[in-house]
Coordinates of C-alpha atoms in Angstrom, one line a residue:
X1 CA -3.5 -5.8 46.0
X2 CA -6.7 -5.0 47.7
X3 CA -7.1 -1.3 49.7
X4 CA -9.3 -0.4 51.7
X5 CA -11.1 3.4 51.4
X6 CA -12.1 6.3 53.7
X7 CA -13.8 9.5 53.9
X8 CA -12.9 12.2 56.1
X9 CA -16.3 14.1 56.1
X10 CA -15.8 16.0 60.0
X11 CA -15.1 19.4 59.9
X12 CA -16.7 22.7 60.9
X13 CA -17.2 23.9 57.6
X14 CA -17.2 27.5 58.6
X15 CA -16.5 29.2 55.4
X16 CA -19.3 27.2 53.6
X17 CA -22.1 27.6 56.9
X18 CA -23.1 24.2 56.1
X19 CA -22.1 20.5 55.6
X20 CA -20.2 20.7 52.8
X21 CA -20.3 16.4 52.5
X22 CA -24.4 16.9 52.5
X23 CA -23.8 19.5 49.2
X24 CA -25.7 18.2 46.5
X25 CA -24.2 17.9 42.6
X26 CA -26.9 16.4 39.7
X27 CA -29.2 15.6 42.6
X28 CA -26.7 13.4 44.5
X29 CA -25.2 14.2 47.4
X30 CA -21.0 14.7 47.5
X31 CA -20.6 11.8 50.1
X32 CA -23.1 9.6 48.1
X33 CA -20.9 10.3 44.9
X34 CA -17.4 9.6 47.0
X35 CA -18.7 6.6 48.1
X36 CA -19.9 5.1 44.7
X37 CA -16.4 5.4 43.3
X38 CA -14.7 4.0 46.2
X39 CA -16.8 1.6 46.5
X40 CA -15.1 -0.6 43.2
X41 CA -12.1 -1.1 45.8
X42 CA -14.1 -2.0 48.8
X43 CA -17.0 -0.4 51.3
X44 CA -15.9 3.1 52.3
X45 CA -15.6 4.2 56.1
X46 CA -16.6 7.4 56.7
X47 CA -15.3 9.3 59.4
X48 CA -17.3 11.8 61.5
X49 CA -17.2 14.1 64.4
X50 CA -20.5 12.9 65.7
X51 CA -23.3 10.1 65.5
X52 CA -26.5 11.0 63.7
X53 CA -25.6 11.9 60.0
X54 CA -24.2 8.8 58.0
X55 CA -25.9 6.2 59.8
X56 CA -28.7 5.8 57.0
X57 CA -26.0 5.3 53.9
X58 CA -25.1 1.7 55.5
X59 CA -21.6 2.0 55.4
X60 CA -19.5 1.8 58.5
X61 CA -18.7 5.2 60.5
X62 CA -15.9 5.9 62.7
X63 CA -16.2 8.9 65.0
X64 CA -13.5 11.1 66.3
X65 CA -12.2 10.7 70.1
X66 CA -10.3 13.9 70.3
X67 CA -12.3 17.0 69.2
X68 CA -11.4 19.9 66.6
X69 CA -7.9 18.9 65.8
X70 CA -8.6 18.4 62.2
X71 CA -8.4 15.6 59.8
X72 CA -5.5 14.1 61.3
X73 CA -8.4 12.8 63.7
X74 CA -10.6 11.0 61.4
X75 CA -6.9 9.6 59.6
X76 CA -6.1 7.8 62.9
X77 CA -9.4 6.5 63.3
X78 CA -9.9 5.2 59.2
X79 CA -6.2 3.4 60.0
X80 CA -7.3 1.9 63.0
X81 CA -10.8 0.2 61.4
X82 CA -9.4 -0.2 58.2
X83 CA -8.9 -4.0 57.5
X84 CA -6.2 -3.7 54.7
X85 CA -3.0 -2.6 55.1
X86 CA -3.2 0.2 52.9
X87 CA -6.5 2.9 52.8
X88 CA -7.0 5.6 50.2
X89 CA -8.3 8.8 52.2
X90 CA -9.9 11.7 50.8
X91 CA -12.1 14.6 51.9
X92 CA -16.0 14.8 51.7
X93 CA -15.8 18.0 50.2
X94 CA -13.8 16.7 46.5
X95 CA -16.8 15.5 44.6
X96 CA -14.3 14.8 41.8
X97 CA -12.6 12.0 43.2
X98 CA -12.9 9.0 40.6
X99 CA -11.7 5.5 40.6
X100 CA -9.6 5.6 37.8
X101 CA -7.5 8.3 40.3
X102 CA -7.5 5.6 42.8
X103 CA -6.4 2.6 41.0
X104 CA -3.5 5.1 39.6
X105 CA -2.2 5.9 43.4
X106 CA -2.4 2.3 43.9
X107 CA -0.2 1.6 40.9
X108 CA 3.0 3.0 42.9
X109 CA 2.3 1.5 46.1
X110 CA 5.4 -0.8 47.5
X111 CA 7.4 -1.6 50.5
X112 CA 9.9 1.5 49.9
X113 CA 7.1 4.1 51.4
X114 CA 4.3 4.2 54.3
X115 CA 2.1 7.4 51.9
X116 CA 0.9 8.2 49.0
X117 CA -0.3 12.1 48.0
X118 CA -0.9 13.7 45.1
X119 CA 0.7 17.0 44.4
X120 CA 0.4 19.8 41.8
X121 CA 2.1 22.9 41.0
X122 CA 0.7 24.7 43.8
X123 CA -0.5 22.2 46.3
X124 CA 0.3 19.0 48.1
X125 CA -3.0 17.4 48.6
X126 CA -2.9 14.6 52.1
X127 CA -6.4 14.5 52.1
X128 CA -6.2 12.6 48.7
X129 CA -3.5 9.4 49.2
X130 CA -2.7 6.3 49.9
X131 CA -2.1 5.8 53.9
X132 CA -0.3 2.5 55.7
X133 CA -1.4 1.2 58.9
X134 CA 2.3 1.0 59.6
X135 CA 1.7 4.8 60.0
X136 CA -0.6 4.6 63.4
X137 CA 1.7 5.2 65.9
X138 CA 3.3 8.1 64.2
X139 CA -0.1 9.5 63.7
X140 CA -1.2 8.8 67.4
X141 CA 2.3 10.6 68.2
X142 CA 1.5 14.0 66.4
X143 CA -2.0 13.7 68.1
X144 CA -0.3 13.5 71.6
X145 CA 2.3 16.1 71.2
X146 CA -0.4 18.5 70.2
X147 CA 0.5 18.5 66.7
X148 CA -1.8 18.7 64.1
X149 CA -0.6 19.5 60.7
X150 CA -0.5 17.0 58.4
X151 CA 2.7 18.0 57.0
X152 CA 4.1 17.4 60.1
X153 CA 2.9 13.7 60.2
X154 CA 3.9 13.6 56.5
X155 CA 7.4 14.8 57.1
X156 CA 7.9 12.1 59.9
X157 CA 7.1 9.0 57.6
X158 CA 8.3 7.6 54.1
X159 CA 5.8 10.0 51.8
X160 CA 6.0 9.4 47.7
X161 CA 4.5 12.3 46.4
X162 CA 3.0 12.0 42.9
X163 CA 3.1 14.8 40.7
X164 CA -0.6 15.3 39.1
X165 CA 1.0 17.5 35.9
X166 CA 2.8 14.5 34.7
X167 CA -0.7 12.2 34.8
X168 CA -4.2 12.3 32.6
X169 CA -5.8 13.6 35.0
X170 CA -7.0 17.2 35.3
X171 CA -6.2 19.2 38.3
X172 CA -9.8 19.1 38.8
X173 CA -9.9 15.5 40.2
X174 CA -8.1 16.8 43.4
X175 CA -10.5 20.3 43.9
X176 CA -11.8 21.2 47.3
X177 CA -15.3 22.7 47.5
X178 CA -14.7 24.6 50.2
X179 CA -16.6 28.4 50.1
X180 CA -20.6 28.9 48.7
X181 CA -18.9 31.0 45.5
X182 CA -16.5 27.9 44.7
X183 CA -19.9 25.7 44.8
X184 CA -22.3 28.4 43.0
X185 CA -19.1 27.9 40.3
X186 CA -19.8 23.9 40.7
X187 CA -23.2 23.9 40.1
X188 CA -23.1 26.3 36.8
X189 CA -24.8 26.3 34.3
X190 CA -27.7 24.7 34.7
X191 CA -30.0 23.1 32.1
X192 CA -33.2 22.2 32.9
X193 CA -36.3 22.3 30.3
X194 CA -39.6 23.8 30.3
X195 CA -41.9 20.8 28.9
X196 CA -45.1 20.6 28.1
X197 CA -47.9 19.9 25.0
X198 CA -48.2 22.7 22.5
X199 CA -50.4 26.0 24.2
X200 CA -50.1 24.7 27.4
X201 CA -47.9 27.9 28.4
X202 CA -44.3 27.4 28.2
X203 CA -43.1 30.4 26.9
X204 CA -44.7 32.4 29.2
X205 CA -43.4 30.5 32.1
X206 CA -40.2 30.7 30.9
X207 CA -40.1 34.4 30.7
X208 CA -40.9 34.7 34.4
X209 CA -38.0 32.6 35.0
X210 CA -36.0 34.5 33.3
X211 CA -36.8 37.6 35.0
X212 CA -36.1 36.1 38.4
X213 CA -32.9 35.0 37.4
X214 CA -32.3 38.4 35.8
X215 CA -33.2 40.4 39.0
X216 CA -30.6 38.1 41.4
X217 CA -27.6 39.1 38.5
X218 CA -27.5 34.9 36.7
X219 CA -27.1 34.8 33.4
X220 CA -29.5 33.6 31.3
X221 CA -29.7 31.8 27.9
X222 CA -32.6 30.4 26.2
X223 CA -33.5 27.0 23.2
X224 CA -36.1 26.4 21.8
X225 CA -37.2 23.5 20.6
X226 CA -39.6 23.5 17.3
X227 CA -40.5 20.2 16.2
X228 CA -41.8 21.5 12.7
X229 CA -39.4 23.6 10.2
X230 CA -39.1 26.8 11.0
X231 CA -37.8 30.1 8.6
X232 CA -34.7 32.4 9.3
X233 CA -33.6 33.7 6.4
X234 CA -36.7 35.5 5.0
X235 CA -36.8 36.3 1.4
X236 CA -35.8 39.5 0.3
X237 CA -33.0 39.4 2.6
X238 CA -29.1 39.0 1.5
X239 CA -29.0 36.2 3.7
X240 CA -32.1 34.4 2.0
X241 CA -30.0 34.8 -0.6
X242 CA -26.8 33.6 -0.3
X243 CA -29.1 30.0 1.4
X244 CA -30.9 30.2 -1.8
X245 CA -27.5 30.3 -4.0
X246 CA -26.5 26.9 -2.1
X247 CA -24.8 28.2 1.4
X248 CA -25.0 25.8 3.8
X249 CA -24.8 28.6 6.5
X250 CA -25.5 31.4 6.4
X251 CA -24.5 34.8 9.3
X252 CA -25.0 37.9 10.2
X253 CA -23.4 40.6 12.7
X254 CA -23.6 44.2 13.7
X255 CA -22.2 45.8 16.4
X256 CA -24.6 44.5 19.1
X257 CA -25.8 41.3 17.7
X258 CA -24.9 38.1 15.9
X259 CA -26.7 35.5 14.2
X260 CA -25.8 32.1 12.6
X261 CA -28.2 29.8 10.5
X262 CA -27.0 26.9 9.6
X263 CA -29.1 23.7 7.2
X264 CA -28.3 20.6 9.5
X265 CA -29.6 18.3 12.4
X266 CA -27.7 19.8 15.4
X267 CA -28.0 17.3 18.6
X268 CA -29.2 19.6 21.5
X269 CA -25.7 18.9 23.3
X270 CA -23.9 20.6 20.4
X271 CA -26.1 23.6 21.0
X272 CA -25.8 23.9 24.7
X273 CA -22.0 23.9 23.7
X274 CA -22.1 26.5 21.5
X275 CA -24.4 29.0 23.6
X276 CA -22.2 27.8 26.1
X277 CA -19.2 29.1 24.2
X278 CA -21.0 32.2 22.6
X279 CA -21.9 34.1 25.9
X280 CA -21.1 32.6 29.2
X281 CA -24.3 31.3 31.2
X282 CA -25.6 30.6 34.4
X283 CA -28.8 28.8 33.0
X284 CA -29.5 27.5 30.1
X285 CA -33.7 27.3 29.7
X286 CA -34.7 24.7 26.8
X287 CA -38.2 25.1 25.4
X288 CA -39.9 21.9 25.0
X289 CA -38.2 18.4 24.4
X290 CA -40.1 16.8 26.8
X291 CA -38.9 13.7 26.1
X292 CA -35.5 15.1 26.8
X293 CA -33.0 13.4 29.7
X294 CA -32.8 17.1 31.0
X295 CA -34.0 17.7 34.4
X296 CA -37.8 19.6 33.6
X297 CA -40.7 21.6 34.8
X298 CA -43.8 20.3 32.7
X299 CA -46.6 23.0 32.5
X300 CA -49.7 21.4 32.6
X301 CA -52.8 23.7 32.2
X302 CA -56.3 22.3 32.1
X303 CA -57.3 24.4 28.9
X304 CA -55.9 22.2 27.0
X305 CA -54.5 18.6 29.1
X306 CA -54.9 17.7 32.5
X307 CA -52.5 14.9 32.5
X308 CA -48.7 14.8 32.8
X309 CA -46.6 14.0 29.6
X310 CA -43.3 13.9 31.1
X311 CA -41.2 11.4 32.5
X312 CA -41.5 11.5 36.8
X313 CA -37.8 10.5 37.1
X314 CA -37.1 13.7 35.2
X315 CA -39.6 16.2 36.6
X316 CA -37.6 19.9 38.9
X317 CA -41.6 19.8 39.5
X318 CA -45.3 20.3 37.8
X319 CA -46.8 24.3 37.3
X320 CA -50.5 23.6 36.3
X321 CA -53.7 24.8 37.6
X322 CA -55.4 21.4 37.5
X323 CA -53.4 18.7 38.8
X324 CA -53.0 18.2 42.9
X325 CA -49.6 17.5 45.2
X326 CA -51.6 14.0 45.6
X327 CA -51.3 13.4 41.4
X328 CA -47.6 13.8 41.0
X329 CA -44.2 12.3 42.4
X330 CA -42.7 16.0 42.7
X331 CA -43.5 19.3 44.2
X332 CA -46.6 20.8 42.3
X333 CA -46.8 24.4 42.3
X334 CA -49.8 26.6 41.0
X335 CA -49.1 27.8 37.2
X336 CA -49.1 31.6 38.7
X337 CA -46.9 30.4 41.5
X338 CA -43.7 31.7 40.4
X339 CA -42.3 32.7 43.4
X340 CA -42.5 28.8 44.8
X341 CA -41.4 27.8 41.2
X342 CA -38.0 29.7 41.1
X343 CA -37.3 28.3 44.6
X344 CA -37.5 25.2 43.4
X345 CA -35.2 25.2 40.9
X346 CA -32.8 26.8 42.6
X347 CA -33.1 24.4 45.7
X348 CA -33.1 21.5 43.2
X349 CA -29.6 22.6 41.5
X350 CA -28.3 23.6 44.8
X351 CA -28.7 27.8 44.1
X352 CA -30.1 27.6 47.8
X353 CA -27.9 25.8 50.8
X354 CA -30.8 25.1 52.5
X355 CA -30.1 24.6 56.8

């Protein structure tokens, strides 16, 4: 059976102060991401209080007729343009949606109901189901009567509500971005690298970084990357020791500090897992890897290269004090410039909801 798919991405937005559809998550946009997933079932519709936004994603958009009455709105008018009978609808503002979610509500679609919601133990969840057409005139009724909850519309039609706790799927798939903490939550942590050839100033970069995250209260963690062997466990100490006696890890604590050295290849996922799991982080800074899939700043200092050794794809942007905007695909600041630098990387993970 073939569905057709909507977006619902109106909406004031008040508590966030800004589209929350236009939010950004690993550099793609929450619409753009919505859209993707759908779009295994068939070209989303996006509905929209007004003309100017979507227009550039080439999809089609629907736009409301009755203003600030809430998604029941932008539900009538995905129904109406739809060209199946049945149309998953969710919100712009669950970046979680996935198609696997989909194709499950479409498993228990039959002639016995007009809707399809997921619930949990707290919530019923319209804005992420399976609607009929059969359902327009009972949606054109609440409008009319001045009635815009959608329990009300959901109360006045056959609704088979699916119980999440009894699926796969984690409660997540069905989460509503809706305030700046819930998305500050989203977005973190970050892991970006600081990438660059050997002396060309990483380290101290980084520590800049670190005290600008420091001063606005994120967390910060820090790997580095050596590319040659390096020594923890000095001799003379009980934990040279114990490596030398055939330990294959070795530990230490005390009070205020731990640390654990351990003789194997670790793949840098693995480590961002455990500093992850060993003190709670905002950002995670790797030194290095600059051939790394991570999202990057290369440092690029004339002293010692005045080329770019990273991937463009990859680059946050370029700190150097030889290389011009004109030279690179992404924003080049000066290597002092850390003021611009720290913007960036916040605007680039989404720390800034810029107007």
């Amino acid at each position: 059976m073939n569905i057709s798919t909507g977006i619902l991405a109106g909406g004031k937005s008040t508590r966030m102060g800004k589209n929350k559809a236009l939010l950004t998550i690993n550099e793609q946009r929450f619409i753009d991401k919505i859209a993707d997933e759908l779009g295994s079932f068939s070209r989303p519709i996006i509905s929209a209080a007004e003309k100017g936004t979507y227009e550039d994603m080439g999809l089609s958009v629907v736009y409301d007729e009755h203003r600030d009455i809430g998604p029941l709105e932008g539900i009538y008018q995905l129904l109406n343009a739809a060209q199946e009978e049945y149309v998953f609808i969710c919100a712009a503002d669950m970046p979680f949606i996935t198609k696997e979610l989909v194709a499950y509500i479409q498993e228990f679609v039959c002639s016995d109901y007009d809707c399809y919601v997921l619930m949990d133990e707290e919530h019923i969840h319209p804005l992420c189901g399976i609607y009929s057409k059969r359902m327009l005139d009972q949606v054109r009724a609440c409008i009319e009567s001045g009635n815009y909850r959608l329990m009300k519309l959901l109360n006045s039609v056959r609704t088979k509500y699916i119980k999440l706790e009894y699926t796969a799927f984690d409660k997540k798939v069905v989460k509503n971005i809706n305030t700046r903490a819930e998305y500050q939550e989203l977005v973190q942590p970050v892991v970006f690298c600081v990438s660059g050839i050997k002396d060309s100033g990483k380290t101290g970069l980084i520590i800049k970084l670190i005290n600008e995250f420091i001063r606005e209260k994120y967390v910060v963690s820090v790997i580095k990357h050596d590319g040659h062997d390096y020594v923890m466990d000095y001799e003379g100490t009980d934990t040279f020791r114990f490596r030398s006696a055939g330990a294959g890890l070795s530990a230490i604590f005390s009070p205020a500090q731990f640390s654990i050295n351990c003789q194997r290849e670790i793949a840098v996922a693995e480590l961002i897992a455990l500093v992850e799991k060993s003190q709670k982080s905002d950002i995670i800074i790797i030194e290095g890897m600059k051939h790394a899939p991570y999202p990057k700043i290369e440092v690029v200092r004339g002293a010692v290269s005045d080329t770019s050794v990273c991937s463009p794809e990859s680059l946050i942007c370029i700190a150097t004090d030889c290389l011009s905007q004109n030279a690179a695909k992404c924003p080049v600041y000066g290597i002092d410039d850390i003021e611009g630098i720290f913007l960036c990387v916040k605007k680039y993970f989404g720390f800034v909801l810029e107007a």
